[in-house]
PDB file of C-alpha atoms in Angstrom:
ATOM      1  CA  MET A 388       0.000   0.000   0.000  1.00  0.00           C
ATOM      2  CA  ASN A 389       2.795   2.407   0.841  1.00  0.00           C
ATOM      3  CA  ARG A 390       4.444   1.766  -2.532  1.00  0.00           C
ATOM      4  CA  GLN A 391       1.165   2.613  -4.255  1.00  0.00           C
ATOM      5  CA  ALA A 392       0.859   5.817  -2.223  1.00  0.00           C
ATOM      6  CA  ASP A 393       4.418   6.708  -3.175  1.00  0.00           C
ATOM      7  CA  ARG A 394       3.466   6.311  -6.837  1.00  0.00           C
ATOM      8  CA  ILE A 395       0.161   8.206  -6.571  1.00  0.00           C
ATOM      9  CA  MET A 396       1.420  11.286  -4.747  1.00  0.00           C
ATOM     10  CA  PRO A 397       4.109  12.228  -7.310  1.00  0.00           C
ATOM     11  CA  ALA A 398       1.661  11.456 -10.093  1.00  0.00           C
ATOM     12  CA  ALA A 399      -0.928  13.789  -8.569  1.00  0.00           C
ATOM     13  CA  THR A 400       1.712  16.470  -8.214  1.00  0.00           C
ATOM     14  CA  ALA A 401       2.811  15.904 -11.795  1.00  0.00           C
ATOM     15  CA  ARG A 402      -0.793  16.153 -13.020  1.00  0.00           C
ATOM     16  CA  ALA A 403      -1.206  19.475 -11.261  1.00  0.00           C
ATOM     17  CA  LEU A 404       2.052  20.707 -12.726  1.00  0.00           C
ATOM     18  CA  THR A 405       1.082  19.568 -16.207  1.00  0.00           C
ATOM     19  CA  ALA A 406      -1.667  22.134 -16.458  1.00  0.00           C
ATOM     20  CA  ARG A 407       0.572  24.843 -15.037  1.00  0.00           C
ATOM     21  CA  LEU A 408       3.463  23.974 -17.312  1.00  0.00           C
ATOM     22  CA  ALA A 409       1.367  23.832 -20.424  1.00  0.00           C
ATOM     23  CA  TRP A 410       0.354  27.425 -19.810  1.00  0.00           C
ATOM     24  CA  SER A 411       3.251  29.018 -17.959  1.00  0.00           C
ATOM     25  CA  GLY A 412       6.212  26.849 -18.886  1.00  0.00           C
ATOM     26  CA  LEU A 413       6.069  27.822 -22.482  1.00  0.00           C
ATOM     27  CA  ALA A 414       4.605  31.236 -21.777  1.00  0.00           C
ATOM     28  CA  VAL A 415       7.954  32.642 -22.800  1.00  0.00           C
ATOM     29  CA  LEU A 416       7.486  31.238 -26.253  1.00  0.00           C
ATOM     30  CA  LEU A 417       3.844  32.110 -26.533  1.00  0.00           C
ATOM     31  CA  ALA A 418       4.480  35.629 -25.312  1.00  0.00           C
ATOM     32  CA  THR A 419       7.126  35.860 -27.969  1.00  0.00           C
ATOM     33  CA  ASN A 420       4.512  34.749 -30.484  1.00  0.00           C
ATOM     34  CA  ALA A 421       2.285  37.646 -29.561  1.00  0.00           C
ATOM     35  CA  CYS A 422       5.084  40.155 -29.322  1.00  0.00           C
ATOM     36  CA  VAL A 423       7.380  39.706 -32.264  1.00  0.00           C
ATOM     37  CA  ALA A 424       4.934  39.660 -35.113  1.00  0.00           C
ATOM     38  CA  GLY A 425       6.995  42.342 -36.791  1.00  0.00           C
ATOM     39  CA  VAL A 426      10.174  40.317 -36.407  1.00  0.00           C
ATOM     40  CA  LEU A 427       9.037  36.778 -37.181  1.00  0.00           C
ATOM     41  CA  SER A 428       7.643  35.349 -40.359  1.00  0.00           C
ATOM     42  CA  GLN A 429       4.217  33.721 -40.397  1.00  0.00           C
ATOM     43  CA  ALA A 430       5.915  30.319 -40.610  1.00  0.00           C
ATOM     44  CA  ASP A 431       7.898  31.045 -37.439  1.00  0.00           C
ATOM     45  CA  LEU A 432       4.756  32.182 -35.665  1.00  0.00           C
ATOM     46  CA  LYS A 433       3.062  28.931 -36.616  1.00  0.00           C
ATOM     47  CA  ARG A 434       6.010  26.940 -35.269  1.00  0.00           C
ATOM     48  CA  VAL A 435       5.790  28.803 -31.961  1.00  0.00           C
ATOM     49  CA  GLU A 436       2.048  28.163 -31.758  1.00  0.00           C
ATOM     50  CA  ASP A 437       2.664  24.454 -32.345  1.00  0.00           C
ATOM     51  CA  LEU A 438       4.906  24.250 -29.270  1.00  0.00           C
ATOM     52  CA  ARG A 439       2.047  24.572 -26.767  1.00  0.00           C
ATOM     53  CA  PRO A 440       0.135  21.450 -27.818  1.00  0.00           C
ATOM     54  CA  MET A 441       3.398  19.573 -28.300  1.00  0.00           C
ATOM     55  CA  PHE A 442       4.554  20.397 -24.771  1.00  0.00           C
ATOM     56  CA  ALA A 443       1.134  19.792 -23.206  1.00  0.00           C
ATOM     57  CA  GLY A 444       0.876  16.469 -25.013  1.00  0.00           C
ATOM     58  CA  LEU A 445       4.313  15.414 -23.829  1.00  0.00           C
ATOM     59  CA  MET A 446       3.577  16.340 -20.213  1.00  0.00           C
ATOM     60  CA  GLY A 447       0.218  14.586 -20.310  1.00  0.00           C
ATOM     61  CA  ASP A 448       1.804  11.476 -21.786  1.00  0.00           C
ATOM     62  CA  LEU A 449       4.593  11.474 -19.196  1.00  0.00           C
ATOM     63  CA  VAL A 450       2.149  11.867 -16.309  1.00  0.00           C
ATOM     64  CA  GLN A 451      -0.098   9.101 -17.644  1.00  0.00           C
ATOM     65  CA  THR A 452       2.897   6.839 -18.179  1.00  0.00           C
ATOM     66  CA  SER A 453       4.184   7.450 -14.652  1.00  0.00           C
ATOM     67  CA  LYS A 454       0.756   6.442 -13.270  1.00  0.00           C
ATOM     68  CA  ARG A 455       0.455   3.212 -15.196  1.00  0.00           C
ATOM     69  CA  PRO A 456       0.226   0.225 -12.864  1.00  0.00           C
ATOM     70  CA  ASP A 457       1.924  -2.068 -15.363  1.00  0.00           C
ATOM     71  CA  ILE A 458       5.319  -0.324 -15.402  1.00  0.00           C
ATOM     72  CA  SER A 459       8.145  -1.058 -13.031  1.00  0.00           C
ATOM     73  CA  ALA A 460       9.091   1.238 -10.179  1.00  0.00           C
ATOM     74  CA  VAL A 461      12.356   2.003 -11.995  1.00  0.00           C
ATOM     75  CA  ASP A 462      10.490   3.054 -15.141  1.00  0.00           C
ATOM     76  CA  ALA A 463       8.092   5.187 -13.110  1.00  0.00           C
ATOM     77  CA  ASP A 464      11.021   6.865 -11.328  1.00  0.00           C
ATOM     78  CA  CYS A 465      12.790   7.516 -14.624  1.00  0.00           C
ATOM     79  CA  VAL A 466       9.685   9.072 -16.172  1.00  0.00           C
ATOM     80  CA  LYS A 467       9.166  11.181 -13.043  1.00  0.00           C
ATOM     81  CA  SER A 468      12.750  12.368 -13.347  1.00  0.00           C
ATOM     82  CA  THR A 469      12.037  13.494 -16.910  1.00  0.00           C
ATOM     83  CA  ILE A 470       8.935  15.303 -15.657  1.00  0.00           C
ATOM     84  CA  GLN A 471      11.013  17.025 -12.970  1.00  0.00           C
ATOM     85  CA  ASN A 472      13.543  18.174 -15.567  1.00  0.00           C
ATOM     86  CA  LEU A 473      10.727  19.672 -17.639  1.00  0.00           C
ATOM     87  CA  VAL A 474       9.292  21.364 -14.541  1.00  0.00           C
ATOM     88  CA  GLU A 475      12.713  22.862 -13.857  1.00  0.00           C
ATOM     89  CA  ILE A 476      12.940  24.127 -17.431  1.00  0.00           C
ATOM     90  CA  SER A 477       9.525  25.705 -17.083  1.00  0.00           C
ATOM     91  CA  GLN A 478      10.389  27.437 -13.830  1.00  0.00           C
ATOM     92  CA  GLU A 479      13.666  28.782 -15.149  1.00  0.00           C
ATOM     93  CA  LEU A 480      12.169  30.010 -18.419  1.00  0.00           C
ATOM     94  CA  SER A 481       9.348  31.789 -16.648  1.00  0.00           C
ATOM     95  CA  SER A 482      11.856  34.160 -15.067  1.00  0.00           C
ATOM     96  CA  PHE A 483      12.639  35.540 -18.536  1.00  0.00           C
ATOM     97  CA  GLU A 484       9.044  35.785 -19.705  1.00  0.00           C
ATOM     98  CA  TYR A 485       8.611  39.425 -18.752  1.00  0.00           C
ATOM     99  CA  LEU A 486      11.799  40.469 -20.482  1.00  0.00           C
ATOM    100  CA  ILE A 487      10.741  38.789 -23.680  1.00  0.00           C
ATOM    101  CA  THR A 488       7.274  40.314 -23.565  1.00  0.00           C
ATOM    102  CA  ILE A 489       8.879  43.757 -23.681  1.00  0.00           C
ATOM    103  CA  GLU A 490       9.333  42.958 -27.387  1.00  0.00           C
ATOM    104  CA  LYS A 491       5.788  44.166 -28.031  1.00  0.00           C
ATOM    105  CA  ASP A 492       7.064  47.704 -27.474  1.00  0.00           C
ATOM    106  CA  LEU A 493       9.570  47.354 -30.300  1.00  0.00           C
ATOM    107  CA  THR A 494       7.089  47.827 -33.092  1.00  0.00           C
ATOM    108  CA  ASN A 495       7.614  51.603 -33.109  1.00  0.00           C
ATOM    109  CA  VAL A 496      11.230  51.927 -31.996  1.00  0.00           C
ATOM    110  CA  SER A 497      14.507  51.987 -33.847  1.00  0.00           C
ATOM    111  CA  GLU A 498      16.827  49.082 -34.437  1.00  0.00           C
ATOM    112  CA  ASN A 499      19.269  50.528 -31.891  1.00  0.00           C
ATOM    113  CA  ASP A 500      16.733  50.747 -29.051  1.00  0.00           C
ATOM    114  CA  PRO A 501      18.111  49.218 -25.804  1.00  0.00           C
ATOM    115  CA  THR A 502      14.894  47.256 -25.378  1.00  0.00           C
ATOM    116  CA  ARG A 503      15.945  45.028 -28.240  1.00  0.00           C
ATOM    117  CA  ASP A 504      19.124  44.163 -26.304  1.00  0.00           C
ATOM    118  CA  VAL A 505      17.092  43.260 -23.221  1.00  0.00           C
ATOM    119  CA  VAL A 506      14.863  40.967 -25.239  1.00  0.00           C
ATOM    120  CA  LYS A 507      17.868  39.457 -26.977  1.00  0.00           C
ATOM    121  CA  PHE A 508      19.449  38.797 -23.578  1.00  0.00           C
ATOM    122  CA  ALA A 509      16.279  37.058 -22.363  1.00  0.00           C
ATOM    123  CA  VAL A 510      16.089  34.884 -25.469  1.00  0.00           C
ATOM    124  CA  GLU A 511      19.781  33.981 -25.183  1.00  0.00           C
ATOM    125  CA  GLN A 512      19.400  33.099 -21.497  1.00  0.00           C
ATOM    126  CA  SER A 513      16.344  30.995 -22.282  1.00  0.00           C
ATOM    127  CA  THR A 514      18.331  29.168 -24.942  1.00  0.00           C
ATOM    128  CA  ASN A 515      21.163  28.595 -22.456  1.00  0.00           C
ATOM    129  CA  ILE A 516      18.690  27.165 -19.945  1.00  0.00           C
ATOM    130  CA  LEU A 517      17.297  24.798 -22.541  1.00  0.00           C
ATOM    131  CA  THR A 518      20.790  23.705 -23.554  1.00  0.00           C
ATOM    132  CA  SER A 519      21.898  22.946 -19.994  1.00  0.00           C
ATOM    133  CA  GLN A 520      18.643  21.197 -19.124  1.00  0.00           C
ATOM    134  CA  ARG A 521      18.864  19.168 -22.326  1.00  0.00           C
ATOM    135  CA  LYS A 522      22.158  17.753 -21.059  1.00  0.00           C
ATOM    136  CA  LYS A 523      20.466  16.698 -17.814  1.00  0.00           C
ATOM    137  CA  ILE A 524      17.687  14.917 -19.665  1.00  0.00           C
ATOM    138  CA  ALA A 525      20.142  13.246 -22.059  1.00  0.00           C
ATOM    139  CA  GLN A 526      22.407  11.977 -19.284  1.00  0.00           C
ATOM    140  CA  LEU A 527      20.136   9.248 -18.054  1.00  0.00           C
ATOM    141  CA  PRO A 528      21.110   7.109 -15.076  1.00  0.00           C
ATOM    142  CA  ASP A 529      22.152   3.598 -16.108  1.00  0.00           C
ATOM    143  CA  GLN A 530      18.898   1.985 -15.005  1.00  0.00           C
ATOM    144  CA  CYS A 531      16.923   4.475 -17.117  1.00  0.00           C
ATOM    145  CA  ALA A 532      19.178   4.086 -20.152  1.00  0.00           C
ATOM    146  CA  ARG A 533      18.599   0.323 -20.051  1.00  0.00           C
ATOM    147  CA  SER A 534      14.838   0.725 -20.024  1.00  0.00           C
ATOM    148  CA  PRO A 535      13.264   1.067 -23.469  1.00  0.00           C
ATOM    149  CA  LEU A 536      10.267   2.881 -21.995  1.00  0.00           C
ATOM    150  CA  ALA A 537      12.286   5.405 -19.971  1.00  0.00           C
ATOM    151  CA  LEU A 538      14.653   5.960 -22.879  1.00  0.00           C
ATOM    152  CA  ALA A 539      11.762   6.576 -25.296  1.00  0.00           C
ATOM    153  CA  LYS A 540      10.147   9.092 -22.923  1.00  0.00           C
ATOM    154  CA  ALA A 541      13.434  10.935 -22.431  1.00  0.00           C
ATOM    155  CA  GLN A 542      13.854  11.042 -26.226  1.00  0.00           C
ATOM    156  CA  GLN A 543      10.400  12.586 -26.573  1.00  0.00           C
ATOM    157  CA  ALA A 544      11.350  15.241 -24.014  1.00  0.00           C
ATOM    158  CA  LEU A 545      14.585  15.938 -25.894  1.00  0.00           C
ATOM    159  CA  GLN A 546      12.640  16.451 -29.118  1.00  0.00           C
ATOM    160  CA  VAL A 547      10.452  19.074 -27.439  1.00  0.00           C
ATOM    161  CA  VAL A 548      13.494  20.802 -25.919  1.00  0.00           C
ATOM    162  CA  ASP A 549      15.241  20.771 -29.295  1.00  0.00           C
ATOM    163  CA  ALA A 550      12.174  22.192 -31.058  1.00  0.00           C
ATOM    164  CA  THR A 551      11.901  24.935 -28.446  1.00  0.00           C
ATOM    165  CA  THR A 552      15.598  25.730 -28.731  1.00  0.00           C
ATOM    166  CA  GLY A 553      15.260  25.907 -32.507  1.00  0.00           C
ATOM    167  CA  ILE A 554      12.407  28.387 -32.269  1.00  0.00           C
ATOM    168  CA  LEU A 555      14.306  30.574 -29.801  1.00  0.00           C
ATOM    169  CA  SER A 556      17.428  30.441 -31.975  1.00  0.00           C
ATOM    170  CA  SER A 557      15.352  31.571 -34.918  1.00  0.00           C
ATOM    171  CA  ILE A 558      13.999  34.479 -32.902  1.00  0.00           C
ATOM    172  CA  ARG A 559      17.440  35.379 -31.606  1.00  0.00           C
ATOM    173  CA  SER A 560      18.850  35.559 -35.112  1.00  0.00           C
ATOM    174  CA  ARG A 561      16.253  38.201 -35.979  1.00  0.00           C
ATOM    175  CA  LEU A 562      16.884  40.446 -32.984  1.00  0.00           C
TER     176      LEU A 562
END
């Protein structure tokens, strides 16, 4: 019974975080979507919009997987570790959200406006966060690397991180 409680409590916490992360974790990117319409192409805007459902789907899948009664405790722990890494990414990125949303004020300012530098800094820092967190997700403990399920879930998380990094890099190149 205690083992089941140990598995339910983190899963409940992860479920609660899933909703929060889907909205706030990628708020940086979605805020950028609303703010840089003059900087990004329509194709880039579409790519940014596609990140929300991709991230929400990943988090939902990870939470559901971690709750499955048919997976081993090791697999559940590995999936929960991936969830925790994504939560950490979300929390760290949210600190730069405000700086990136300043971009909306750039529509009527010159190319040399200092606001552009602030936004560029926030995008660069967000990219750095994603890069360092990607390394954490990729460096799986041995027991997770040996598990096909845990490895597949970590690979899914890496794909989302890579897509997010690609979008931010695209934005950064235009600032």
